[in-house]
Tab-separated table of C-alpha atoms in Angstrom:
chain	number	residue	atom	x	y	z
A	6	UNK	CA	127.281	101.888	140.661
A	7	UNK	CA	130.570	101.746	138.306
A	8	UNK	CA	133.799	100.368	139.059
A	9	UNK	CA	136.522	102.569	140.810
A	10	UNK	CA	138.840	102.513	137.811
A	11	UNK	CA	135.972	103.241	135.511
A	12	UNK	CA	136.076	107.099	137.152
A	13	UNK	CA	139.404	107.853	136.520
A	14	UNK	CA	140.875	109.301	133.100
A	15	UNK	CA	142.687	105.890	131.863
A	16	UNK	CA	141.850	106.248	128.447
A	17	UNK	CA	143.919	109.531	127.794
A	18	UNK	CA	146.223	108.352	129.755
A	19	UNK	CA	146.676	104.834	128.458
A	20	UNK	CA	146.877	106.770	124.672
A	21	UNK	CA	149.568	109.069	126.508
A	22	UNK	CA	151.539	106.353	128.385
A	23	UNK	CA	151.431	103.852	124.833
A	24	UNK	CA	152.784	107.125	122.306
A	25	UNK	CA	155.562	108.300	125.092
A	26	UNK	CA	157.169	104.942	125.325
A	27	UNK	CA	156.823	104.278	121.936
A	28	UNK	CA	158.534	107.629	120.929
A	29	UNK	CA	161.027	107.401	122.941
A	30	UNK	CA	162.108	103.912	122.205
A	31	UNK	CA	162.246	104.736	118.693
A	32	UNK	CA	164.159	108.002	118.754
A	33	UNK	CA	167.822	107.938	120.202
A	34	UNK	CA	168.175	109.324	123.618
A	35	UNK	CA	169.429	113.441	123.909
A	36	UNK	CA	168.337	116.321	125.360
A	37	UNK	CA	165.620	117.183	123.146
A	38	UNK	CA	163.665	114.018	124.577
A	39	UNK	CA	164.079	115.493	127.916
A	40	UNK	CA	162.392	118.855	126.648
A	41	UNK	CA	159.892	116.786	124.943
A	42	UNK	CA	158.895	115.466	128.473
A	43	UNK	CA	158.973	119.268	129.701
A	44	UNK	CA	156.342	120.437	126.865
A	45	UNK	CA	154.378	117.532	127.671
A	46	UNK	CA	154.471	118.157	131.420
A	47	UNK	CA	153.541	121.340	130.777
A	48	UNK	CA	150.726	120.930	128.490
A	49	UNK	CA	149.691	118.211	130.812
A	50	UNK	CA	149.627	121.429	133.596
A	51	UNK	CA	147.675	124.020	131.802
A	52	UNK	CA	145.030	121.392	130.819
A	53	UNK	CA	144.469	120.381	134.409
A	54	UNK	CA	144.144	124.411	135.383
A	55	UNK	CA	141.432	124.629	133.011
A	56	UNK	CA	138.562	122.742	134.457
A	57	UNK	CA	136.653	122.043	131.583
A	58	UNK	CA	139.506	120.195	129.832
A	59	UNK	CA	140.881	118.119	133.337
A	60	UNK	CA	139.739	114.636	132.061
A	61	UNK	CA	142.438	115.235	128.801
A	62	UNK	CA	145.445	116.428	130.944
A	63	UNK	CA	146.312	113.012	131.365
A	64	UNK	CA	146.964	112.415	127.858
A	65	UNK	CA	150.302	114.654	128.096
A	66	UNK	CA	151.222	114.260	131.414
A	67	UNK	CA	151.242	110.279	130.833
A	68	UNK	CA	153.268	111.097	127.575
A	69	UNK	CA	156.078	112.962	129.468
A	70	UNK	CA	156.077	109.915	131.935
A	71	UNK	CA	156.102	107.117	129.205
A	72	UNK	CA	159.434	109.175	127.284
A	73	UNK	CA	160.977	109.459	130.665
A	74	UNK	CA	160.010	105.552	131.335
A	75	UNK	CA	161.324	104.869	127.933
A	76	UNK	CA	164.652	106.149	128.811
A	77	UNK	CA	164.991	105.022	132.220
A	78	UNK	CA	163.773	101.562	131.921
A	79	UNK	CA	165.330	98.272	130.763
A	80	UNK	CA	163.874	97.397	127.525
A	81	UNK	CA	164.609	93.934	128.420
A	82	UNK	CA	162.712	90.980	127.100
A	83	UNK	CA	160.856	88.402	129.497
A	84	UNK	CA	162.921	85.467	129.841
A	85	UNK	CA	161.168	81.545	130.101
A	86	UNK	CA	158.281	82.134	132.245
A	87	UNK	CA	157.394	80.610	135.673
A	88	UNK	CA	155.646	77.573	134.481
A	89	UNK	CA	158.222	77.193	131.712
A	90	UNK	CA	158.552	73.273	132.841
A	91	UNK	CA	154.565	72.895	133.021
A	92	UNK	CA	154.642	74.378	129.580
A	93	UNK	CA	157.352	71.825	127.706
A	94	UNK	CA	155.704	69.124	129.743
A	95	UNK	CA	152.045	70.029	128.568
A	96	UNK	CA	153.448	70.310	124.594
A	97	UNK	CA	154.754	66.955	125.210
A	98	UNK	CA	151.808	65.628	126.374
A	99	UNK	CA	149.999	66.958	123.122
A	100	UNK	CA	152.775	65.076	120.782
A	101	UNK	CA	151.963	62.206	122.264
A	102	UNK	CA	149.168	61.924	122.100
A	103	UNK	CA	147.070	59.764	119.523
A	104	UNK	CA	147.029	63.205	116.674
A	105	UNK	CA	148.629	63.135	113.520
A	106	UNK	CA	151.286	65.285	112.754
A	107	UNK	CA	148.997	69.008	111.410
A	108	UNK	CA	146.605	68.979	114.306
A	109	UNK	CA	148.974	68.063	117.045
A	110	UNK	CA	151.508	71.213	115.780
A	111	UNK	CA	148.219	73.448	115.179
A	112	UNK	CA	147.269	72.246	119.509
A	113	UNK	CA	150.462	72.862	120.343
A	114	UNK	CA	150.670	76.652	118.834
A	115	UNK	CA	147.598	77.160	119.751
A	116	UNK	CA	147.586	76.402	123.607
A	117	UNK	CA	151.427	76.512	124.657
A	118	UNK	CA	153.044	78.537	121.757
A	119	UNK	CA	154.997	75.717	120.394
A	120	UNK	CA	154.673	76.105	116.845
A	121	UNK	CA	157.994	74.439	116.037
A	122	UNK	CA	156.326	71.612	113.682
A	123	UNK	CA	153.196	73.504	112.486
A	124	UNK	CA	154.324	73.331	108.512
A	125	UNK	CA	154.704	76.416	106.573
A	126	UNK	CA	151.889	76.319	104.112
A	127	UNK	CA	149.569	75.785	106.961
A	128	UNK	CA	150.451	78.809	108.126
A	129	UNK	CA	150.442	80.960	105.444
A	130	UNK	CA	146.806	79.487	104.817
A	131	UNK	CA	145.461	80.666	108.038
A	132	UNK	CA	147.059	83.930	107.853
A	133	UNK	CA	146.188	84.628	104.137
A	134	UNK	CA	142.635	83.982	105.401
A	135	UNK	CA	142.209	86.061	108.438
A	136	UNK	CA	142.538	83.625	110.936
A	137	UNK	CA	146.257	84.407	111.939
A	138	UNK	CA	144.989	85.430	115.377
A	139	UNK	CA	143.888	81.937	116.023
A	140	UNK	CA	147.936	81.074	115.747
A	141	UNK	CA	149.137	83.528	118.602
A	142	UNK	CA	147.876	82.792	122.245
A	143	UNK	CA	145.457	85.850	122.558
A	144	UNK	CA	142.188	86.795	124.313
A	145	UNK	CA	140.381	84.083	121.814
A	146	UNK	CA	142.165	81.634	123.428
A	147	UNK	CA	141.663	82.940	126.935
A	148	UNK	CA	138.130	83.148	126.087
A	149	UNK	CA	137.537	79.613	125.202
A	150	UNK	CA	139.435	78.998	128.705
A	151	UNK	CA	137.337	81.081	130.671
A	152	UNK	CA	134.365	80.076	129.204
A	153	UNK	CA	135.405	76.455	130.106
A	154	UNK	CA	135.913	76.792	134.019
A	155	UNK	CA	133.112	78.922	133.865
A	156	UNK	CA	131.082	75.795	132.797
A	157	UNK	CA	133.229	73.551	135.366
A	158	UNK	CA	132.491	75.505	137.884
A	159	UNK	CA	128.675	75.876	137.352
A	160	UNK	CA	127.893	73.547	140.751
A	161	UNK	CA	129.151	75.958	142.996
A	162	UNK	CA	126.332	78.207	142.298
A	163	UNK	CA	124.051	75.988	143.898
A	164	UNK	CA	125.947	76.053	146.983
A	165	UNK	CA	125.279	79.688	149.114
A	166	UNK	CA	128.713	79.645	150.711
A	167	UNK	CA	130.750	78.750	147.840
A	168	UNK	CA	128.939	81.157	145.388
A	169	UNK	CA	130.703	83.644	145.938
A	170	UNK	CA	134.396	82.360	145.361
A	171	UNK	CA	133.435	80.941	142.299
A	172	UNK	CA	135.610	83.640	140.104
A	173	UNK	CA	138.928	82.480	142.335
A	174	UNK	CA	139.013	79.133	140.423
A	175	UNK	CA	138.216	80.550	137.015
A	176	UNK	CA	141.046	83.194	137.735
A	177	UNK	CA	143.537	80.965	138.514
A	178	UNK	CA	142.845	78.769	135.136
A	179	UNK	CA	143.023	81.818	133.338
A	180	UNK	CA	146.115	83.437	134.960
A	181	UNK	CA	147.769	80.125	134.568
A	182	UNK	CA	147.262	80.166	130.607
A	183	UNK	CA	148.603	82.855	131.013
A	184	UNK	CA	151.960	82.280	132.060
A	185	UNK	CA	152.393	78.610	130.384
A	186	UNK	CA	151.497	80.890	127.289
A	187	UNK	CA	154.348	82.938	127.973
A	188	UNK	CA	153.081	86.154	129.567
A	189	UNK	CA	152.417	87.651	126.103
A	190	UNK	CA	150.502	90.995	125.385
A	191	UNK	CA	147.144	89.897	124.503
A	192	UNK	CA	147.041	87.095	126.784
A	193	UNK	CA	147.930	89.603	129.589
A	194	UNK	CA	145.539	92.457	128.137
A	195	UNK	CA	142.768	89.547	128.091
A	196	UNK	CA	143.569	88.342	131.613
A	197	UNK	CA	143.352	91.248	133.162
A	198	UNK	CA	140.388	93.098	131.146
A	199	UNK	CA	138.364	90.009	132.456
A	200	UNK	CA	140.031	89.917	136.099
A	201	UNK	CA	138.688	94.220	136.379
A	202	UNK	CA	135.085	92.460	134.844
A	203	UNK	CA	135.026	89.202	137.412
A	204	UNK	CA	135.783	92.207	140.041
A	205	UNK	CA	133.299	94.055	138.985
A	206	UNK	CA	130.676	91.557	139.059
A	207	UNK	CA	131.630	90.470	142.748
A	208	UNK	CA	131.606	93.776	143.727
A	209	UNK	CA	128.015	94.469	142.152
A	210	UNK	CA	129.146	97.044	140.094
A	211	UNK	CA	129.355	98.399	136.531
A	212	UNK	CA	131.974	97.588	133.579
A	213	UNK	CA	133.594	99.814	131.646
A	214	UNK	CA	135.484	97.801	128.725
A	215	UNK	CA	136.914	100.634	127.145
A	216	UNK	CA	138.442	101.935	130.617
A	217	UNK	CA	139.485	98.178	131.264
A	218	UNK	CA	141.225	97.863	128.151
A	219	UNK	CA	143.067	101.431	128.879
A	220	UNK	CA	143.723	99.849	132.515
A	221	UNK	CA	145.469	97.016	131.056
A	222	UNK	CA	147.250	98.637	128.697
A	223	UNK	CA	148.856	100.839	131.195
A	224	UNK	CA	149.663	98.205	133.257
A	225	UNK	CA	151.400	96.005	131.117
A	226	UNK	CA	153.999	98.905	129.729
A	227	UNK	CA	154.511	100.020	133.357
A	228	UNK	CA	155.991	96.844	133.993
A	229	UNK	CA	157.090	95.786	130.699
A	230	UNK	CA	158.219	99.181	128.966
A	231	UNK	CA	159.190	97.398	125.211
A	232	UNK	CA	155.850	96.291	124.959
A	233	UNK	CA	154.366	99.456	123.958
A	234	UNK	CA	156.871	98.378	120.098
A	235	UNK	CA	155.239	94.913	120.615
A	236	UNK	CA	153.672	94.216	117.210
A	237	UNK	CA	151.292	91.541	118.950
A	238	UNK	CA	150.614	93.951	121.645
A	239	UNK	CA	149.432	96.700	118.621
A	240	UNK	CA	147.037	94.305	117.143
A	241	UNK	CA	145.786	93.112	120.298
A	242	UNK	CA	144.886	96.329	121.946
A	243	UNK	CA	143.804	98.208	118.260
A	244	UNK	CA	141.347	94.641	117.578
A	245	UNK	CA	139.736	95.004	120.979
A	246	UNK	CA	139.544	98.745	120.847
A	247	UNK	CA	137.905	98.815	117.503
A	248	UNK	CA	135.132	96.035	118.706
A	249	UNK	CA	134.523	98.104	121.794
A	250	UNK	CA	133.725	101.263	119.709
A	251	UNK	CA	132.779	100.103	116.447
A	252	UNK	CA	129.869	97.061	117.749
A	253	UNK	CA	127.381	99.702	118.192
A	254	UNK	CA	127.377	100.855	114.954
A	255	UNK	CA	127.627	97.750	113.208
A	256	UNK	CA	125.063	96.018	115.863
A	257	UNK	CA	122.877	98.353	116.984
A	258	UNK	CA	120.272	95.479	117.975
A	259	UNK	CA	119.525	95.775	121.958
A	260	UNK	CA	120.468	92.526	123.929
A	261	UNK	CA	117.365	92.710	126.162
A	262	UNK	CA	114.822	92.992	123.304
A	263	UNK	CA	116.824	90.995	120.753
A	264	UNK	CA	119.533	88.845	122.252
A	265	UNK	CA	118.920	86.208	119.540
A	266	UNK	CA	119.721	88.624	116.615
A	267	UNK	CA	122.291	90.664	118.514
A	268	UNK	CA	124.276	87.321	119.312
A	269	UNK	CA	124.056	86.471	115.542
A	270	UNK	CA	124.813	89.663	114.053
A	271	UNK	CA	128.019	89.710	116.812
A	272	UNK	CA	129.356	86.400	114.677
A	273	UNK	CA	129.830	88.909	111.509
A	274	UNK	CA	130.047	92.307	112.843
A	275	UNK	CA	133.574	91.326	115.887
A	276	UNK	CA	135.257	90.067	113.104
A	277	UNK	CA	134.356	92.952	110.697
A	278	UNK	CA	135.573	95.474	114.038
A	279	UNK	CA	138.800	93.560	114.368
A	280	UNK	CA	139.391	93.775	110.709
A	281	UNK	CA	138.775	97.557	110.071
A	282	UNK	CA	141.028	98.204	113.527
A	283	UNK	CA	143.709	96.288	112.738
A	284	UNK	CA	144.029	96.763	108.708
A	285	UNK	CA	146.743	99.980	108.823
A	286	UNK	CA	149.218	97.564	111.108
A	287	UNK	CA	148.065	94.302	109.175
A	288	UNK	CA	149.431	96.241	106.065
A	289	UNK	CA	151.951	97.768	107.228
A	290	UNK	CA	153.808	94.291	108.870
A	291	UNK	CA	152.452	91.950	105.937
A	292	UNK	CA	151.965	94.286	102.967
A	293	UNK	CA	148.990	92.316	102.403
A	294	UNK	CA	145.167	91.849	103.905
A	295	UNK	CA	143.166	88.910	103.839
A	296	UNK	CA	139.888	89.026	101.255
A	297	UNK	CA	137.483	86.585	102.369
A	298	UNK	CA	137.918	86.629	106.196
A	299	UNK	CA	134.319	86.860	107.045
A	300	UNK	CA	133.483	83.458	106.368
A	301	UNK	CA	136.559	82.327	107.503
A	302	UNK	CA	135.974	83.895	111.155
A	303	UNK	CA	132.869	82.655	111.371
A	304	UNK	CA	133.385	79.293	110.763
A	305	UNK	CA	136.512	79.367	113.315
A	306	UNK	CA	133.758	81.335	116.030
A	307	UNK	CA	132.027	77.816	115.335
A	308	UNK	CA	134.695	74.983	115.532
A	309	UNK	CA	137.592	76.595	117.589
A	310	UNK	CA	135.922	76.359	121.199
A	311	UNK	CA	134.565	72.575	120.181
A	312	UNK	CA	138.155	72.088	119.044
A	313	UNK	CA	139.719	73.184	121.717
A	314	UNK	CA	137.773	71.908	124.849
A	315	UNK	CA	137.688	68.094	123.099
A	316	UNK	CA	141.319	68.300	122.652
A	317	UNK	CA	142.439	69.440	126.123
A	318	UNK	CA	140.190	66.442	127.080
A	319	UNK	CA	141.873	64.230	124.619
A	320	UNK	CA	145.284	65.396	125.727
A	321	UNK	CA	144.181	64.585	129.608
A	322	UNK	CA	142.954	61.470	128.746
A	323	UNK	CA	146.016	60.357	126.640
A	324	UNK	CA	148.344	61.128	129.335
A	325	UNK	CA	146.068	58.773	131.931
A	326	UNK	CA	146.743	56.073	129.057
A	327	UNK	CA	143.273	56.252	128.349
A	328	UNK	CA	142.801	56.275	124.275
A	329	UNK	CA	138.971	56.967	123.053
A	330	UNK	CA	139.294	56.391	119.319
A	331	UNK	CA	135.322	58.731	118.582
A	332	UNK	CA	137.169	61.327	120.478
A	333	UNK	CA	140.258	61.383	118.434
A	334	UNK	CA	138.341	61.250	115.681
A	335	UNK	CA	135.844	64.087	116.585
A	336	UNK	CA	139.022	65.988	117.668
A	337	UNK	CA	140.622	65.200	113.911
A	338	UNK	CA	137.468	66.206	111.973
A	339	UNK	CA	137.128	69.484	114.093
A	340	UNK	CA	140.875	70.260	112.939
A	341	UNK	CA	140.494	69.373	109.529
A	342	UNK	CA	137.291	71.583	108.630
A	343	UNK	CA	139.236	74.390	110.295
A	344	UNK	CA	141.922	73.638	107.934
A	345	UNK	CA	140.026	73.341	105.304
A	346	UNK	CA	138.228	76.696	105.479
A	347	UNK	CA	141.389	78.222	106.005
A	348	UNK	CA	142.580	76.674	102.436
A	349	UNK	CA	139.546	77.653	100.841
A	350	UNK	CA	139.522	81.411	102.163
A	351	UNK	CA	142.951	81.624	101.400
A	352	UNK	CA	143.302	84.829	99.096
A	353	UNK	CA	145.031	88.174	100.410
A	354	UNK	CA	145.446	91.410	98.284
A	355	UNK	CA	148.704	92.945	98.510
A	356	UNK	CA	148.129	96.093	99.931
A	357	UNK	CA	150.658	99.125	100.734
A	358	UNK	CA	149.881	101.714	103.276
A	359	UNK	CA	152.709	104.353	104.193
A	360	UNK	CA	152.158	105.682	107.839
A	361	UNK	CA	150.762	108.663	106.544
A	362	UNK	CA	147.436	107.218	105.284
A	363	UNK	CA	147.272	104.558	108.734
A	364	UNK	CA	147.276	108.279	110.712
A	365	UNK	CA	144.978	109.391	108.222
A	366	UNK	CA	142.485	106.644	108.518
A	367	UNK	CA	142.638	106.101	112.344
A	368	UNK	CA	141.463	109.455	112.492
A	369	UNK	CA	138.926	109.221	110.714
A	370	UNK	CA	137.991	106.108	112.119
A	371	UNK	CA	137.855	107.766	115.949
A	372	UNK	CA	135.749	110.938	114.329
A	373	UNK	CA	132.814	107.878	112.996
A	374	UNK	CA	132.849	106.729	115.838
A	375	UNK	CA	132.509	110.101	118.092
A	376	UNK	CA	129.470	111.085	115.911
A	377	UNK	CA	128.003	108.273	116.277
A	378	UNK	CA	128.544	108.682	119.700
A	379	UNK	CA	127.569	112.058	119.814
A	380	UNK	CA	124.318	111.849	118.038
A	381	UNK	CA	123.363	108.744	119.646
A	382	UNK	CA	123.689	110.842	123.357
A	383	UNK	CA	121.578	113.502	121.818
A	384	UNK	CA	118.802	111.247	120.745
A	385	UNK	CA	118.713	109.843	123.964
A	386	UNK	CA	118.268	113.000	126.068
């Protein structure tokens, strides 16, 4: 049985909501934006009166309501979040404790967006090399957390009664990331695309992660309008998307006759996805893209989650005045071969790509992928 939201239309309408507030953000306010909204309303009407074409009427009809969000709304900027206090505490914690200067800034941008010491050149290494994403609090990051309480909270499945709340506990870890993070796009696009999947698993029902990833994109610019011009929110939405449509061509191999090989291949071909998704915006903000960020990716899909778990445990620790000197070290080492790849795989190309050819090549990105689709249904039936 699927999941409730994975019936309705959100990916149209997600695509619909995204381009109206985006449009009408960038273009000054006048009348002709309130006749765009009319042609869009009415497209939006005459798809919906032809059957056939029902499950695209959204598309318009959430474009008309995104331009007349766009002009109604506040495009106001979050201020500090809840936990603000929880989050300057917790990046104290990590200065103090027993680090040295590069790993401690690199912890600190990496779990509470403090990246107020992390030196320049380190930086630029890390983005010249792919591994930029590793730098903003995104659904990597909410991964590792996950993945964490997930393991913490492995002993409730041997109790019957509290099996079944075992998601409220990982939820609240994640949703609290969250907001010491600083409620930004991806880590609200991850939270709640894995909120709709812990839902769906308690509910013993199917996951749609394209519909989940349309879900959360229209809830975030309903309630936050300017993040639809959000660069982070672009690359956040266009990486997932392109590893949700582009993994089945690039790993075809089926997880219940091959799980070994399909979880291998995954190390090379998410980062490839993200890549290919995200190269028209990558260019167009940076006017560069990074050349060797396969093996850089892997090696981060290797040492990040190690890195991260042993230093929120060294962190912990450190503020119980407890100092284990292997643990520093392991946490040190862990930093350092991270940094050290990201030296090493340090070479962009400058590339520049007027908006023209990032149309041009999104397009034909979305056709691959529909014949793929396409011929993969027919095969099938």
């Amino acid at each position: 049985m699927q999941a409730p939201y994975a019936r309705i239309p959100a990916v149209p309408a997600a695509i619909g909501l995204v381009c109206g507030v985006a449009c009408g953000m960038a273009a000054p306010s006048g009348l002709w934006l309130w006749l765009a909204v009319a042609c869009c309303a009415a497209a939006g009407i005459g798809l919906w009166l032809w059957r056939d074409a029902r499950f695209y009427a959204a598309a318009p009809l959430a474009m008309a309501a995104g331009i007349a969000l766009s002009m109604s709304a506040e495009a106001a900027e979050l201020g500090n979040p809840p936990l603000a206090d929880a989050r300057n505490g917790l990046a104290e914690c990590i200065y103090s404790a027993p680090l040295d200067g590069d790993a401690a800034a690199f912890l600190a941008t990496t779990l509470v967006a403090d990246g107020r010491y992390m030196r320049r050149a380190v930086r630029e290494d890390f983005r010249n090399s792919g591994m930029a994403h590793v730098l903003a609090l995104s659904g990597f990051h909410v991964g590792v957390v996950a993945l964490l309480m997930l393991w913490l909270t492995r002993p409730m499945v041997l109790c019957r009664r509290l099996r079944p709340w075992r998601p409220l506990p990982v939820l609240g870890a994640v949703w609290a990331f969250v907001f010491i993070g600083g409620m930004a796009p991806s880590l609200q696009r991850a939270a709640l695309m894995f909120t709709l999947l812990l839902a769906a698993r308690w509910s013993g029902r199917g996951y749609s992660s394209l519909n989940a990833l349309a879900v959360a994109a229209i809830a975030i610019v309903l309630v936050r309008p300017a993040a639809a011009t959000d660069v982070g929110f672009v690359l956040s939405f266009a990486s997932v998307g392109g590893i949700v449509l582009l993994m089945p061509l690039l790993n075809p191999f089926d997880e219940s006759s091959h799980p070994l090989v399909r979880r291998a291949s995954s190390v090379l071909s998410v980062p490839v996805c993200a890549t290919l998704a995200t190269a028209p915006v990558v260019a167009g903000v940076f006017g560069s893209l990074p050349l060797l960020f396969l093996p850089a990716n892997v090696a981060l899909a290797l040492l990040f989650a190690p890195f991260y778990v042993l230093s929120l445990v060294l962190v912990a620790l450190s503020a119980a005045g407890i100092a284990l000197a292997p643990l520093t070290a392991a946490v040190q080492m862990l930093y350092g071969a991270m940094s050290h790849v990201a030296r090493w795989c340090s070479s962009a190309v400058p590339v520049h790509m007027p908006q023209w050819a990032g149309v041009a090549f999104y397009a034909a990105l979305v056709a691959l992928t529909l014949w793929y689709h396409i011929q993969k249904k027919r095969r099938t039936e």
